[in-house]
PDB file of C-alpha atoms in Angstrom:
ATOM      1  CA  UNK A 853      13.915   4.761  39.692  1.00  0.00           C
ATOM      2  CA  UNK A 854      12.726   4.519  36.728  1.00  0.00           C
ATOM      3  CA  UNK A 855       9.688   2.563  34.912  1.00  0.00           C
ATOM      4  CA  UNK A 856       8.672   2.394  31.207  1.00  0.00           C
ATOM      5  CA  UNK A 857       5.576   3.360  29.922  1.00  0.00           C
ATOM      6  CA  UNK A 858       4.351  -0.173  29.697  1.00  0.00           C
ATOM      7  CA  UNK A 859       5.700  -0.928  33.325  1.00  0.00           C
ATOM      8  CA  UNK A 860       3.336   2.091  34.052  1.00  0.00           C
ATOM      9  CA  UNK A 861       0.181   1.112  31.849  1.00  0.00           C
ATOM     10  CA  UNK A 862       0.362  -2.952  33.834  1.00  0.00           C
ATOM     11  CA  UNK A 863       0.288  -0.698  36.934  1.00  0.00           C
ATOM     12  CA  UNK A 864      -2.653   0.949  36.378  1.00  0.00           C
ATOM     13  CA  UNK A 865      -4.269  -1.444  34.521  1.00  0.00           C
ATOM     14  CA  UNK A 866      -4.159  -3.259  38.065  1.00  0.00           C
ATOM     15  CA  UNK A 867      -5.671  -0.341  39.966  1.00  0.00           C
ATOM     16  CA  UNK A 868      -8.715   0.094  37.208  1.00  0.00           C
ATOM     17  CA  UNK A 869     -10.751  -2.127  38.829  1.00  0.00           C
ATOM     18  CA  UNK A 870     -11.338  -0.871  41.721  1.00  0.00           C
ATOM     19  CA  UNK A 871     -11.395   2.720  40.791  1.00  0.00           C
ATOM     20  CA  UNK A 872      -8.339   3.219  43.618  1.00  0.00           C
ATOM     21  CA  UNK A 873      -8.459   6.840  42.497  1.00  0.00           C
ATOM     22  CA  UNK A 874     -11.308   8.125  44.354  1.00  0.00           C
ATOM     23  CA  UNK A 875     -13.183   7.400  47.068  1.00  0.00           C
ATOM     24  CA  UNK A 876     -16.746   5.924  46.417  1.00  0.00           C
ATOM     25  CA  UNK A 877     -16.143   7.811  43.141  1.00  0.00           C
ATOM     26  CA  UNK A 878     -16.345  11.565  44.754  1.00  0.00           C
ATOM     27  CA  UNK A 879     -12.993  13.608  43.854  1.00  0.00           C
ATOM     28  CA  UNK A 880     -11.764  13.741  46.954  1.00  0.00           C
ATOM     29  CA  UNK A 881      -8.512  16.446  46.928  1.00  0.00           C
ATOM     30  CA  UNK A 882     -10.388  19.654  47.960  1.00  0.00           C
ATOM     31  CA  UNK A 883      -7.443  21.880  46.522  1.00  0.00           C
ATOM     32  CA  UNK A 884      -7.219  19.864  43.223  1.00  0.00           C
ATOM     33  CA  UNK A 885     -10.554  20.335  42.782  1.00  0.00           C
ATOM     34  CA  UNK A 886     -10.578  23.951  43.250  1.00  0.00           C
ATOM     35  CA  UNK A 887      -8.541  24.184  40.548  1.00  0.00           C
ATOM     36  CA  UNK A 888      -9.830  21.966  37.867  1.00  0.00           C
ATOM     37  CA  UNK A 889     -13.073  23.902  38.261  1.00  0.00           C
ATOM     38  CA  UNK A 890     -11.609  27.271  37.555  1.00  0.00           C
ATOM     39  CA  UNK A 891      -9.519  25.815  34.964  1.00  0.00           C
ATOM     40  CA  UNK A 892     -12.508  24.127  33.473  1.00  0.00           C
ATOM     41  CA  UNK A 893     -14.764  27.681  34.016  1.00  0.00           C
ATOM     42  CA  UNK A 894     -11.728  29.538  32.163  1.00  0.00           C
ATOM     43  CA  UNK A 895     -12.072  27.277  29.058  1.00  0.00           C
ATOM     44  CA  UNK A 896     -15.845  26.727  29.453  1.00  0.00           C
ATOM     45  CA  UNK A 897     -16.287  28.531  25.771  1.00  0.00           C
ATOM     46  CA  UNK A 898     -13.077  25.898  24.138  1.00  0.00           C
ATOM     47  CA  UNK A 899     -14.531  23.771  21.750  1.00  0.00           C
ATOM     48  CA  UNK A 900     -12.837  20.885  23.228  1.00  0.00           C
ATOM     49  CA  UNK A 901     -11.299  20.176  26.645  1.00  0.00           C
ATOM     50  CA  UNK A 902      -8.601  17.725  27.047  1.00  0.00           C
ATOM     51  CA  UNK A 903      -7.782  15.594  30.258  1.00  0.00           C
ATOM     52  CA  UNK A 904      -4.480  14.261  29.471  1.00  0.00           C
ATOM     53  CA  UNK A 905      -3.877  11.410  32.040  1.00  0.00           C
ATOM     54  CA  UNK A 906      -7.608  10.727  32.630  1.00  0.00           C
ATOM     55  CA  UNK A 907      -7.241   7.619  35.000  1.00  0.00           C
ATOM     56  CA  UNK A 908     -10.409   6.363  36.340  1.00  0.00           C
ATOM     57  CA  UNK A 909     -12.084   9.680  35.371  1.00  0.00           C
ATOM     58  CA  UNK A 910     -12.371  11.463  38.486  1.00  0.00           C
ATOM     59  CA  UNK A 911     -12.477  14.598  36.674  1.00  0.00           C
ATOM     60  CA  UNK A 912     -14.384  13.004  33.903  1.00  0.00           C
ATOM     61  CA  UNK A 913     -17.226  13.017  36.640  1.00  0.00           C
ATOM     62  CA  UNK A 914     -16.760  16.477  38.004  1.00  0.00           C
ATOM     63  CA  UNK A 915     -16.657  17.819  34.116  1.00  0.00           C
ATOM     64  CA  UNK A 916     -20.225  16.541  34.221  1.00  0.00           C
ATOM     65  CA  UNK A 917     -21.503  17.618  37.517  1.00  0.00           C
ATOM     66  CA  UNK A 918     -20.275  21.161  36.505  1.00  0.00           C
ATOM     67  CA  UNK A 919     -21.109  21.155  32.915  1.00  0.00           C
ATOM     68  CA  UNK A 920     -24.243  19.150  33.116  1.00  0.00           C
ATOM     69  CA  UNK A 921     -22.663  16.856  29.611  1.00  0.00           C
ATOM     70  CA  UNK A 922     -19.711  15.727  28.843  1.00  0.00           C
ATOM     71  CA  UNK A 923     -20.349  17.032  24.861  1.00  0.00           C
ATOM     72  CA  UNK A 924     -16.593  18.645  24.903  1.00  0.00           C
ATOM     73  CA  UNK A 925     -14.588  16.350  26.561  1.00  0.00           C
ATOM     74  CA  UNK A 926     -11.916  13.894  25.552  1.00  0.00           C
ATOM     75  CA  UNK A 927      -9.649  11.853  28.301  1.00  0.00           C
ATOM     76  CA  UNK A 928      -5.994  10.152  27.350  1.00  0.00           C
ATOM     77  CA  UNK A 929      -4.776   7.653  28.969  1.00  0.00           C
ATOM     78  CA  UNK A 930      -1.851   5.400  28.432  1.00  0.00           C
ATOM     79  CA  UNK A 931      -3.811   2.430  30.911  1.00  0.00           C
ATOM     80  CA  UNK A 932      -6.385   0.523  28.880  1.00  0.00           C
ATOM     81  CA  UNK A 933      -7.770  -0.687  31.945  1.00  0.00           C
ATOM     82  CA  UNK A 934      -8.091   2.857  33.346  1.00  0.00           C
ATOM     83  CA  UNK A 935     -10.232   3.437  30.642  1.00  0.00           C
ATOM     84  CA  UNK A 936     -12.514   0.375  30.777  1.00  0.00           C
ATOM     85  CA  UNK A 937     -13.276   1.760  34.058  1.00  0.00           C
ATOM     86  CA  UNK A 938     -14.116   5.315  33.348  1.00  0.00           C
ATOM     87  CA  UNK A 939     -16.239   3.813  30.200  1.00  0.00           C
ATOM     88  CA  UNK A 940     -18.166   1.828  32.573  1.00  0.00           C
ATOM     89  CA  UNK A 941     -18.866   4.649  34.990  1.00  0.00           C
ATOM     90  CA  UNK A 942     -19.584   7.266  32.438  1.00  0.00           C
ATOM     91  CA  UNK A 943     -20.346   5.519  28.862  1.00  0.00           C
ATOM     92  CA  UNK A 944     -20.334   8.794  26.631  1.00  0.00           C
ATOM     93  CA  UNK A 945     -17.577  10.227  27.281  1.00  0.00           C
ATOM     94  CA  UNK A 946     -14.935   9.942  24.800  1.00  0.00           C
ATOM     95  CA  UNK A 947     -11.527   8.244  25.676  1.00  0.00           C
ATOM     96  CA  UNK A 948      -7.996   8.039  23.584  1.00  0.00           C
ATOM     97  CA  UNK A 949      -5.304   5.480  24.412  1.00  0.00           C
ATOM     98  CA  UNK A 950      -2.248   7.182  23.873  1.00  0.00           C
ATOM     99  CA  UNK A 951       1.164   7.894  25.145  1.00  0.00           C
ATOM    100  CA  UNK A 952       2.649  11.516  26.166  1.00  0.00           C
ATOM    101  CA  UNK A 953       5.546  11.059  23.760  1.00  0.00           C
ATOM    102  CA  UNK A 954       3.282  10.105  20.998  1.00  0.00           C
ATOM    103  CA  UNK A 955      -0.124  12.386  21.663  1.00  0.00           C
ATOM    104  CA  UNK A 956      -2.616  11.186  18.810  1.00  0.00           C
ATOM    105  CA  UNK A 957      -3.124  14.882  17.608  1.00  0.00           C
ATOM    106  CA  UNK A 958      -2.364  16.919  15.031  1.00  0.00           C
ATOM    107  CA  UNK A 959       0.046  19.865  15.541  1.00  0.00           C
ATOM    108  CA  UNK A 960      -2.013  23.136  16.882  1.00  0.00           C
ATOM    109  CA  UNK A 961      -5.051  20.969  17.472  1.00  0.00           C
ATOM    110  CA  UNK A 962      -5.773  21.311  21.288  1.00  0.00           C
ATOM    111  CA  UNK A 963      -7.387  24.495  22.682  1.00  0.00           C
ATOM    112  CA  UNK A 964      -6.994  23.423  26.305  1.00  0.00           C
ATOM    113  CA  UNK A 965      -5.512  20.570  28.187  1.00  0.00           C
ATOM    114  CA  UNK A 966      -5.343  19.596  31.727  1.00  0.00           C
ATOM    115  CA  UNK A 967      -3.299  17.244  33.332  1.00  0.00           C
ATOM    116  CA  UNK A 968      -3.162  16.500  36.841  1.00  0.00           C
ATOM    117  CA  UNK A 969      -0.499  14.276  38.525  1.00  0.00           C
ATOM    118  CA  UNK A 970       0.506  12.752  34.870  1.00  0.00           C
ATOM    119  CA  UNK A 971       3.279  14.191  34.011  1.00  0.00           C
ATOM    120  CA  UNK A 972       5.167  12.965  37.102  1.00  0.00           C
ATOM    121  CA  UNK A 973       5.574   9.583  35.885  1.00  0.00           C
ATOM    122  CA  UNK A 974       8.298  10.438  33.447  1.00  0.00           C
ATOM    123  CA  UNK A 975      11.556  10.158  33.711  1.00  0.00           C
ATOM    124  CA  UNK A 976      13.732  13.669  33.824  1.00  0.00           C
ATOM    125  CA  UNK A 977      15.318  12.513  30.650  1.00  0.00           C
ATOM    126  CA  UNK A 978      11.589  12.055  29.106  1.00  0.00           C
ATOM    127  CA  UNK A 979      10.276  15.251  30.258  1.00  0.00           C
ATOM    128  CA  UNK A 980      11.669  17.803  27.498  1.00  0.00           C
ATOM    129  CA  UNK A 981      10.569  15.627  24.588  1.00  0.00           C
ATOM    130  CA  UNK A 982       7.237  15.194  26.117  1.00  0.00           C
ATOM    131  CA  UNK A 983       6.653  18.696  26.711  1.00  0.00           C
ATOM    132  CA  UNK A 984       7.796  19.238  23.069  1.00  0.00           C
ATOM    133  CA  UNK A 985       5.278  16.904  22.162  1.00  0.00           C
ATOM    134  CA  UNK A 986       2.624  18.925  24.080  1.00  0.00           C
ATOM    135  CA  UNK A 987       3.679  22.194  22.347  1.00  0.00           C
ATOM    136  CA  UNK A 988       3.375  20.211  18.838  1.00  0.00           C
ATOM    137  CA  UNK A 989      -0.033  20.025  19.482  1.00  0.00           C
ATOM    138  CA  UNK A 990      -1.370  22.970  21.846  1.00  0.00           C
ATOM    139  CA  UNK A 991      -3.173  26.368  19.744  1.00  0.00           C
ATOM    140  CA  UNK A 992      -1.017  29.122  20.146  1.00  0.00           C
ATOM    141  CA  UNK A 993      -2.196  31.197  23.682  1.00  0.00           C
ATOM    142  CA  UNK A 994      -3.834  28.005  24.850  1.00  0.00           C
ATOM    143  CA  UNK A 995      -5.305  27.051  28.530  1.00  0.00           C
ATOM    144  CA  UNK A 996      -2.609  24.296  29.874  1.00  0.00           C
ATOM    145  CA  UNK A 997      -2.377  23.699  33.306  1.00  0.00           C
ATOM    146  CA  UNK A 998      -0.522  20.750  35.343  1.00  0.00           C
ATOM    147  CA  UNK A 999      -0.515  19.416  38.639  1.00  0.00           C
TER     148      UNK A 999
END
């Protein structure tokens, strides 16, 4: 089956209220979280640290609780209701709509990206060109890691 990215934005955009991401806010997937921490301790000295897919920001939050700030990270989302929601649970951080197949950055801009379960809501036919997109923008020998 497959849904188009607006089909997938009116989706989310009726999750964001209700923060159906987490539970009570925590980041609940123990393994998950495992690995965004060691992902986000490997590119602790990036100048910037990108969560492509940010949702409702449950890795927004743990960014903070293991960083103390949230000074180097940026979350994309394509669900402007996803991020009302992680605005209104963490007001500084700083939050891009944007698309996969259109990332809002120049080429070789991004040091390190993470994005967990995002990628799997493309199409097979939409994957290439939105990992091409990705490369476009990634440093050469960057941190990239997807879940």
């Amino acid at each position: 089956m497959s849904f188009s990215e607006t089909e997938i934005a009116d989706f989310y955009n009726t999750q964001a209220p209700h923060g159906r991401l987490t539970v009570d806010g925590k980041f609940v997937d123990k393994n998950l979280r495992f690995w965004y921490q060691e992902f986000m301790l490997m590119t602790k000295d990036q100048p910037i640290f990108f969560d492509l897919g940010c949702g409702d920001g449950r890795e927004t939050r743990l960014y903070r609780e293991v960083f103390g700030n949230l000074d180097h990270y940026y979350g994309l989302d394509l669900s402007s209701g996803m991020l009302r929601f992680t605005q209104s649970q963490t007001s500084e951080v700083k939050l891009i709509r944007g698309s996969f197949s259109h990332l809002p950055f120049a080429g070789e801009s991004l040091p390190s990206v993470w994005a967990a379960a995002s990628y799997l809501h493309l199409d097979r036919d939409q994957i290439e060109s939105a990992l091409t997109e990705l490369h476009r923008c990634l440093m050469p020998a960057p941190a990239a890691s997807s879940a």
